[in-house]
PDB file of C-alpha atoms in Angstrom:
ATOM      1  CA  ALA S 397      -0.033   0.003   0.046  1.00 65.00           C
ATOM      2  CA  GLN S 398       1.170   3.568  -0.691  1.00 76.00           C
ATOM      3  CA  SER S 399       1.342   5.610   2.468  1.00 86.00           C
ATOM      4  CA  VAL S 400       3.051   8.556   4.094  1.00 92.00           C
ATOM      5  CA  THR S 401       4.373   8.567   7.763  1.00 94.00           C
ATOM      6  CA  GLN S 402       5.450  11.754   9.626  1.00 96.00           C
ATOM      7  CA  LEU S 403       7.243  10.898  12.748  1.00 91.00           C
ATOM      8  CA  GLY S 404       6.397  13.198  15.660  1.00 91.00           C
ATOM      9  CA  SER S 405       2.998  15.079  15.974  1.00 92.00           C
ATOM     10  CA  HIS S 406       4.750  17.927  17.618  1.00 95.00           C
ATOM     11  CA  VAL S 407       8.365  19.079  17.366  1.00 97.00           C
ATOM     12  CA  SER S 408       9.676  22.022  19.556  1.00 97.00           C
ATOM     13  CA  VAL S 409      12.645  24.026  18.922  1.00 97.00           C
ATOM     14  CA  SER S 410      14.232  27.351  20.067  1.00 97.00           C
ATOM     15  CA  GLU S 411      14.429  30.269  17.752  1.00 97.00           C
ATOM     16  CA  GLY S 412      17.689  29.987  15.818  1.00 97.00           C
ATOM     17  CA  ALA S 413      18.003  26.134  16.140  1.00 97.00           C
ATOM     18  CA  LEU S 414      17.841  23.554  13.270  1.00 97.00           C
ATOM     19  CA  VAL S 415      14.455  22.439  12.251  1.00 98.00           C
ATOM     20  CA  LEU S 416      14.103  18.758  11.170  1.00 98.00           C
ATOM     21  CA  LEU S 417      10.632  17.290  10.383  1.00 98.00           C
ATOM     22  CA  ARG S 418      10.631  13.702   9.190  1.00 97.00           C
ATOM     23  CA  CYS S 419       8.671  12.194   6.306  1.00 97.00           C
ATOM     24  CA  ASN S 420       8.889   8.602   5.142  1.00 96.00           C
ATOM     25  CA  TYR S 421       6.814   7.107   2.333  1.00 93.00           C
ATOM     26  CA  SER S 422       5.875   3.720   1.121  1.00 90.00           C
ATOM     27  CA  SER S 423       5.413   3.236  -2.493  1.00 80.00           C
ATOM     28  CA  SER S 424       5.835   0.761  -5.290  1.00 76.00           C
ATOM     29  CA  VAL S 425       6.038   3.302  -7.970  1.00 78.00           C
ATOM     30  CA  PRO S 426       8.020   6.467  -8.134  1.00 77.00           C
ATOM     31  CA  PRO S 427       6.415   9.147  -6.065  1.00 85.00           C
ATOM     32  CA  TYR S 428       6.248  12.905  -6.224  1.00 88.00           C
ATOM     33  CA  LEU S 429       6.589  14.359  -2.847  1.00 91.00           C
ATOM     34  CA  PHE S 430       5.471  17.676  -1.348  1.00 93.00           C
ATOM     35  CA  TRP S 431       5.733  19.619   1.778  1.00 96.00           C
ATOM     36  CA  TYR S 432       2.759  22.020   2.677  1.00 96.00           C
ATOM     37  CA  VAL S 433       2.448  24.348   5.585  1.00 96.00           C
ATOM     38  CA  GLN S 434      -0.738  25.476   7.225  1.00 94.00           C
ATOM     39  CA  TYR S 435      -1.083  28.427   9.465  1.00 92.00           C
ATOM     40  CA  PRO S 436      -3.906  28.612  11.886  1.00 87.00           C
ATOM     41  CA  ASN S 437      -7.301  29.003  10.150  1.00 82.00           C
ATOM     42  CA  GLN S 438      -5.704  29.014   6.793  1.00 86.00           C
ATOM     43  CA  GLY S 439      -5.358  26.607   3.759  1.00 88.00           C
ATOM     44  CA  LEU S 440      -2.360  24.602   2.739  1.00 93.00           C
ATOM     45  CA  GLN S 441       0.643  26.608   1.309  1.00 93.00           C
ATOM     46  CA  LEU S 442       3.050  24.632  -0.877  1.00 93.00           C
ATOM     47  CA  LEU S 443       6.643  24.777   0.587  1.00 96.00           C
ATOM     48  CA  LEU S 444       8.292  22.714  -1.953  1.00 94.00           C
ATOM     49  CA  LYS S 445       8.244  19.600  -4.197  1.00 91.00           C
ATOM     50  CA  TYR S 446      10.414  16.755  -5.513  1.00 90.00           C
ATOM     51  CA  THR S 447       9.330  15.653  -8.998  1.00 84.00           C
ATOM     52  CA  SER S 448      12.256  13.337 -10.035  1.00 77.00           C
ATOM     53  CA  ALA S 449      14.668  16.081 -10.844  1.00 76.00           C
ATOM     54  CA  ALA S 450      17.248  17.282  -8.243  1.00 84.00           C
ATOM     55  CA  THR S 451      16.983  15.238  -5.090  1.00 89.00           C
ATOM     56  CA  LEU S 452      17.898  18.332  -2.983  1.00 94.00           C
ATOM     57  CA  VAL S 453      14.965  20.581  -3.238  1.00 94.00           C
ATOM     58  CA  LYS S 454      14.909  24.234  -1.996  1.00 95.00           C
ATOM     59  CA  GLY S 455      11.497  25.827  -1.026  1.00 95.00           C
ATOM     60  CA  ILE S 456      10.180  28.960   0.271  1.00 94.00           C
ATOM     61  CA  ASN S 457      11.226  30.630   3.674  1.00 93.00           C
ATOM     62  CA  GLY S 458      14.547  29.029   3.781  1.00 96.00           C
ATOM     63  CA  PHE S 459      13.301  25.411   3.901  1.00 97.00           C
ATOM     64  CA  GLU S 460      14.779  22.475   1.943  1.00 97.00           C
ATOM     65  CA  ALA S 461      14.208  18.722   1.731  1.00 97.00           C
ATOM     66  CA  GLU S 462      16.244  15.880   0.306  1.00 94.00           C
ATOM     67  CA  PHE S 463      14.766  12.788  -1.396  1.00 93.00           C
ATOM     68  CA  LYS S 464      16.470   9.717  -0.405  1.00 93.00           C
ATOM     69  CA  LYS S 465      15.287   6.742  -2.370  1.00 90.00           C
ATOM     70  CA  SER S 466      17.387   4.168  -0.303  1.00 90.00           C
ATOM     71  CA  GLU S 467      15.658   5.467   2.903  1.00 92.00           C
ATOM     72  CA  THR S 468      12.265   6.287   1.368  1.00 92.00           C
ATOM     73  CA  SER S 469      12.473   9.439   3.022  1.00 94.00           C
ATOM     74  CA  PHE S 470      11.940  13.239   2.351  1.00 96.00           C
ATOM     75  CA  HIS S 471      12.762  15.117   5.524  1.00 97.00           C
ATOM     76  CA  LEU S 472      12.312  18.811   5.746  1.00 98.00           C
ATOM     77  CA  THR S 473      14.971  21.110   7.167  1.00 98.00           C
ATOM     78  CA  LYS S 474      15.710  24.589   7.995  1.00 98.00           C
ATOM     79  CA  PRO S 475      18.975  25.768   9.466  1.00 97.00           C
ATOM     80  CA  SER S 476      17.829  28.380  11.568  1.00 97.00           C
ATOM     81  CA  ALA S 477      14.192  28.426  13.144  1.00 97.00           C
ATOM     82  CA  HIS S 478      12.245  31.691  13.266  1.00 96.00           C
ATOM     83  CA  MET S 479       9.081  32.310  15.339  1.00 96.00           C
ATOM     84  CA  SER S 480       7.000  32.843  12.177  1.00 95.00           C
ATOM     85  CA  ASP S 481       7.739  29.154  11.266  1.00 96.00           C
ATOM     86  CA  ALA S 482       5.353  28.057  13.988  1.00 96.00           C
ATOM     87  CA  ALA S 483       2.597  26.159  12.027  1.00 96.00           C
ATOM     88  CA  GLU S 484       1.600  22.688  11.088  1.00 96.00           C
ATOM     89  CA  TYR S 485       3.495  20.892   8.439  1.00 97.00           C
ATOM     90  CA  PHE S 486       2.175  18.320   6.025  1.00 96.00           C
ATOM     91  CA  CYS S 487       4.027  15.821   3.853  1.00 96.00           C
ATOM     92  CA  ALA S 488       2.155  14.557   0.949  1.00 93.00           C
ATOM     93  CA  VAL S 489       2.631  12.012  -1.942  1.00 90.00           C
ATOM     94  CA  SER S 490       1.147  11.625  -5.300  1.00 86.00           C
ATOM     95  CA  TRP S 491       2.014   9.128  -8.050  1.00 78.00           C
ATOM     96  CA  MET S 492       2.615   9.458 -11.819  1.00 68.00           C
ATOM     97  CA  ASN S 493       0.687   6.358 -12.617  1.00 65.00           C
ATOM     98  CA  THR S 494      -2.477   7.946 -11.238  1.00 63.00           C
ATOM     99  CA  GLY S 495      -1.858  11.350 -12.998  1.00 57.00           C
ATOM    100  CA  PHE S 496      -1.457  13.168  -9.816  1.00 59.00           C
ATOM    101  CA  GLN S 497      -5.096  12.754  -9.230  1.00 65.00           C
ATOM    102  CA  LYS S 498      -4.839  12.559  -5.482  1.00 82.00           C
ATOM    103  CA  LEU S 499      -2.563  13.674  -2.720  1.00 88.00           C
ATOM    104  CA  VAL S 500      -2.164  11.286   0.227  1.00 90.00           C
ATOM    105  CA  PHE S 501      -1.069  13.330   3.247  1.00 93.00           C
ATOM    106  CA  GLY S 502       0.689  12.439   6.440  1.00 94.00           C
ATOM    107  CA  THR S 503      -0.779  13.172   9.780  1.00 94.00           C
ATOM    108  CA  GLY S 504       1.113  16.415  10.131  1.00 95.00           C
ATOM    109  CA  THR S 505       3.720  17.729  12.521  1.00 96.00           C
ATOM    110  CA  ARG S 506       3.034  20.895  14.464  1.00 96.00           C
ATOM    111  CA  LEU S 507       6.253  22.995  14.839  1.00 97.00           C
ATOM    112  CA  LEU S 508       6.537  25.133  17.975  1.00 97.00           C
ATOM    113  CA  VAL S 509       9.204  27.649  18.123  1.00 97.00           C
ATOM    114  CA  SER S 510      10.097  29.231  21.591  1.00 96.00           C
ATOM    115  CA  PRO S 511      12.198  32.426  21.954  1.00 95.00           C
TER     116      PRO S 511
ATOM    117  CA  GLY Y 239      -3.310  36.690  -9.345  1.00 57.00           C
ATOM    118  CA  ALA Y 240      -6.266  35.514  -7.372  1.00 83.00           C
ATOM    119  CA  GLY Y 241      -5.885  32.225  -5.595  1.00 92.00           C
ATOM    120  CA  VAL Y 242      -8.576  29.529  -4.702  1.00 95.00           C
ATOM    121  CA  SER Y 243     -11.469  30.966  -3.046  1.00 96.00           C
ATOM    122  CA  GLN Y 244     -14.037  29.228  -0.844  1.00 97.00           C
ATOM    123  CA  SER Y 245     -17.387  30.157   0.711  1.00 97.00           C
ATOM    124  CA  PRO Y 246     -18.585  30.433   3.250  1.00 97.00           C
ATOM    125  CA  SER Y 247     -15.559  30.487   5.411  1.00 95.00           C
ATOM    126  CA  ASN Y 248     -17.550  29.108   8.351  1.00 96.00           C
ATOM    127  CA  LYS Y 249     -20.916  27.277   8.521  1.00 97.00           C
ATOM    128  CA  VAL Y 250     -22.716  26.010  11.507  1.00 98.00           C
ATOM    129  CA  THR Y 251     -25.785  23.841  10.800  1.00 97.00           C
ATOM    130  CA  GLU Y 252     -28.123  21.467  12.486  1.00 97.00           C
ATOM    131  CA  LYS Y 253     -27.865  17.792  12.341  1.00 97.00           C
ATOM    132  CA  GLY Y 254     -30.094  16.521   9.460  1.00 97.00           C
ATOM    133  CA  LYS Y 255     -29.870  19.752   7.401  1.00 98.00           C
ATOM    134  CA  ASP Y 256     -28.221  19.942   3.906  1.00 98.00           C
ATOM    135  CA  VAL Y 257     -25.310  22.223   3.324  1.00 98.00           C
ATOM    136  CA  GLU Y 258     -23.629  23.558   0.179  1.00 98.00           C
ATOM    137  CA  LEU Y 259     -19.976  24.503   0.060  1.00 98.00           C
ATOM    138  CA  ARG Y 260     -18.501  26.627  -2.888  1.00 97.00           C
ATOM    139  CA  CYS Y 261     -15.143  26.575  -4.485  1.00 97.00           C
ATOM    140  CA  ASP Y 262     -13.840  29.025  -7.166  1.00 96.00           C
ATOM    141  CA  PRO Y 263     -10.487  27.662  -8.635  1.00 95.00           C
ATOM    142  CA  ILE Y 264      -7.707  29.617  -9.937  1.00 94.00           C
ATOM    143  CA  SER Y 265      -8.515  30.983 -13.491  1.00 91.00           C
ATOM    144  CA  GLY Y 266      -7.348  28.609 -16.111  1.00 89.00           C
ATOM    145  CA  HIS Y 267      -7.036  25.660 -13.849  1.00 90.00           C
ATOM    146  CA  THR Y 268      -8.867  22.584 -15.277  1.00 88.00           C
ATOM    147  CA  ALA Y 269      -8.456  20.236 -12.395  1.00 89.00           C
ATOM    148  CA  LEU Y 270     -10.265  20.740  -9.212  1.00 92.00           C
ATOM    149  CA  TYR Y 271     -10.097  18.702  -5.991  1.00 94.00           C
ATOM    150  CA  TRP Y 272     -11.985  18.441  -2.663  1.00 96.00           C
ATOM    151  CA  TYR Y 273     -10.382  17.404   0.536  1.00 96.00           C
ATOM    152  CA  ARG Y 274     -11.618  17.000   4.036  1.00 96.00           C
ATOM    153  CA  GLN Y 275      -9.535  17.786   7.220  1.00 94.00           C
ATOM    154  CA  SER Y 276     -10.813  16.435  10.491  1.00 92.00           C
ATOM    155  CA  LEU Y 277      -9.204  15.593  13.787  1.00 84.00           C
ATOM    156  CA  GLY Y 278      -9.959  12.014  13.680  1.00 76.00           C
ATOM    157  CA  GLN Y 279      -8.957  11.375   9.966  1.00 79.00           C
ATOM    158  CA  GLY Y 280      -6.468  13.994   9.086  1.00 87.00           C
ATOM    159  CA  LEU Y 281      -6.432  15.122   5.504  1.00 92.00           C
ATOM    160  CA  GLU Y 282      -8.594  12.902   3.082  1.00 93.00           C
ATOM    161  CA  PHE Y 283      -9.187  13.053  -0.630  1.00 92.00           C
ATOM    162  CA  LEU Y 284     -12.934  13.323  -1.464  1.00 95.00           C
ATOM    163  CA  ILE Y 285     -13.334  13.880  -5.257  1.00 93.00           C
ATOM    164  CA  TYR Y 286     -11.456  15.088  -8.269  1.00 90.00           C
ATOM    165  CA  PHE Y 287     -12.668  16.879 -11.418  1.00 90.00           C
ATOM    166  CA  GLN Y 288     -10.799  17.182 -14.765  1.00 86.00           C
ATOM    167  CA  GLY Y 289     -12.215  19.243 -17.479  1.00 80.00           C
ATOM    168  CA  ASN Y 290     -15.333  17.590 -18.873  1.00 78.00           C
ATOM    169  CA  SER Y 291     -14.172  13.983 -17.759  1.00 82.00           C
ATOM    170  CA  ALA Y 292     -16.343  11.944 -15.254  1.00 83.00           C
ATOM    171  CA  PRO Y 293     -15.242  12.797 -11.726  1.00 87.00           C
ATOM    172  CA  ASP Y 294     -13.244  10.546  -9.592  1.00 86.00           C
ATOM    173  CA  LYS Y 295     -15.705  10.078  -6.582  1.00 89.00           C
ATOM    174  CA  SER Y 296     -13.699   7.392  -4.878  1.00 88.00           C
ATOM    175  CA  GLY Y 297     -12.964   9.387  -1.781  1.00 91.00           C
ATOM    176  CA  LEU Y 298     -16.550  10.364  -0.958  1.00 94.00           C
ATOM    177  CA  PRO Y 299     -17.548   8.817   2.506  1.00 94.00           C
ATOM    178  CA  SER Y 300     -21.076   8.235   1.883  1.00 94.00           C
ATOM    179  CA  ASP Y 301     -24.046   8.735  -0.638  1.00 96.00           C
ATOM    180  CA  ARG Y 302     -24.884  11.878   1.335  1.00 97.00           C
ATOM    181  CA  PHE Y 303     -21.936  13.456  -0.108  1.00 97.00           C
ATOM    182  CA  SER Y 304     -22.121  14.796  -3.788  1.00 96.00           C
ATOM    183  CA  ALA Y 305     -20.141  17.422  -5.859  1.00 95.00           C
ATOM    184  CA  GLU Y 306     -20.706  19.040  -9.185  1.00 94.00           C
ATOM    185  CA  ARG Y 307     -18.704  21.507 -11.357  1.00 93.00           C
ATOM    186  CA  THR Y 308     -20.516  23.670 -13.616  1.00 84.00           C
ATOM    187  CA  GLY Y 309     -19.004  25.034 -16.705  1.00 80.00           C
ATOM    188  CA  GLY Y 310     -15.586  23.577 -15.851  1.00 76.00           C
ATOM    189  CA  SER Y 311     -14.930  26.221 -13.286  1.00 89.00           C
ATOM    190  CA  VAL Y 312     -16.857  26.675  -9.916  1.00 94.00           C
ATOM    191  CA  SER Y 313     -17.650  23.607  -7.881  1.00 96.00           C
ATOM    192  CA  THR Y 314     -20.256  22.906  -5.255  1.00 97.00           C
ATOM    193  CA  LEU Y 315     -19.827  20.126  -2.664  1.00 97.00           C
ATOM    194  CA  THR Y 316     -23.276  19.201  -1.085  1.00 98.00           C
ATOM    195  CA  ILE Y 317     -23.748  17.152   2.041  1.00 98.00           C
ATOM    196  CA  GLN Y 318     -27.328  15.926   2.649  1.00 98.00           C
ATOM    197  CA  ARG Y 319     -28.822  15.188   6.135  1.00 98.00           C
ATOM    198  CA  THR Y 320     -25.574  16.306   7.800  1.00 98.00           C
ATOM    199  CA  GLN Y 321     -24.267  14.332  10.829  1.00 97.00           C
ATOM    200  CA  GLN Y 322     -22.067  15.368  13.666  1.00 96.00           C
ATOM    201  CA  GLU Y 323     -19.144  13.516  12.214  1.00 94.00           C
ATOM    202  CA  ASP Y 324     -19.345  15.549   8.997  1.00 96.00           C
ATOM    203  CA  SER Y 325     -17.884  18.434  11.282  1.00 96.00           C
ATOM    204  CA  ALA Y 326     -14.436  19.184   9.525  1.00 96.00           C
ATOM    205  CA  VAL Y 327     -12.648  21.801   7.419  1.00 95.00           C
ATOM    206  CA  TYR Y 328     -13.421  21.170   3.797  1.00 97.00           C
ATOM    207  CA  LEU Y 329     -10.556  22.310   1.509  1.00 96.00           C
ATOM    208  CA  CYS Y 330     -10.760  22.884  -2.197  1.00 96.00           C
ATOM    209  CA  ALA Y 331      -7.664  22.748  -4.522  1.00 94.00           C
ATOM    210  CA  SER Y 332      -6.993  23.403  -8.192  1.00 93.00           C
ATOM    211  CA  SER Y 333      -4.218  22.553 -10.456  1.00 89.00           C
ATOM    212  CA  LEU Y 334      -3.324  23.619 -14.060  1.00 86.00           C
ATOM    213  CA  ALA Y 335      -4.169  20.493 -15.892  1.00 74.00           C
ATOM    214  CA  TYR Y 336      -4.200  16.615 -15.715  1.00 62.00           C
ATOM    215  CA  GLY Y 337      -0.800  15.443 -14.967  1.00 60.00           C
ATOM    216  CA  SER Y 338       0.200  18.836 -13.313  1.00 61.00           C
ATOM    217  CA  GLU Y 339       1.407  17.739  -9.925  1.00 70.00           C
ATOM    218  CA  THR Y 340       1.167  21.055  -7.978  1.00 84.00           C
ATOM    219  CA  GLN Y 341      -2.257  21.610  -6.194  1.00 89.00           C
ATOM    220  CA  TYR Y 342      -2.978  24.967  -4.826  1.00 92.00           C
ATOM    221  CA  PHE Y 343      -5.329  25.177  -1.906  1.00 94.00           C
ATOM    222  CA  GLY Y 344      -8.123  27.421  -0.769  1.00 95.00           C
ATOM    223  CA  PRO Y 345      -8.650  28.710   2.747  1.00 94.00           C
ATOM    224  CA  GLY Y 346     -11.238  26.129   3.457  1.00 95.00           C
ATOM    225  CA  THR Y 347     -14.735  26.075   4.840  1.00 97.00           C
ATOM    226  CA  ARG Y 348     -14.950  25.139   8.521  1.00 96.00           C
ATOM    227  CA  LEU Y 349     -18.262  23.165   8.946  1.00 97.00           C
ATOM    228  CA  LEU Y 350     -19.737  22.550  12.446  1.00 97.00           C
ATOM    229  CA  VAL Y 351     -22.830  20.180  12.686  1.00 97.00           C
ATOM    230  CA  LEU Y 352     -24.601  20.579  15.898  1.00 96.00           C
TER     231      LEU Y 352
END
């Protein structure tokens, strides 16, 4: 079965510290991978995506993620957290063989940033 | 340019009533998606429209849920005889075309069934 797992429903960091949000996927076909961010009472905003080109993907707001096929992972990182990064982050997957008709989401990780 | 818009932003209804949720996709986007975000189930795919093709309804949780898309643009998600478990945020997304991998989301409609 094709699925997405996000380890840690909550991650707490101090302002200026490294942010690492984990995402692993299970797929029998090549996936496309996405990270979305959701601020309170708002929709989902695309941070970055992997679509079989470069394995290291840079996104908005200083975030980046690396696709590691051998580890079936797509972890999201940011070198230095900012208070404004506090939000919920969702990893999502779609598949070329279904024409990207559906996104399958992980359960989300809430990032808490303390001063 | 304008993003995906949804209305109403909030809806409170009584159990058993019907509700309609509206989505206006980004202009020029031919693909439209509905998702549901709830505490118990996370983010779930509901239905997908692509141009004039038959929609993919595989994610609709029951026959009380239906959706239509008129003129290849605006979509309406209808929930009949609402139940308390229908309380959730309903998110709409659009993408440029079939095979276009990036979906852009609206702000959602928060539905509360009393």
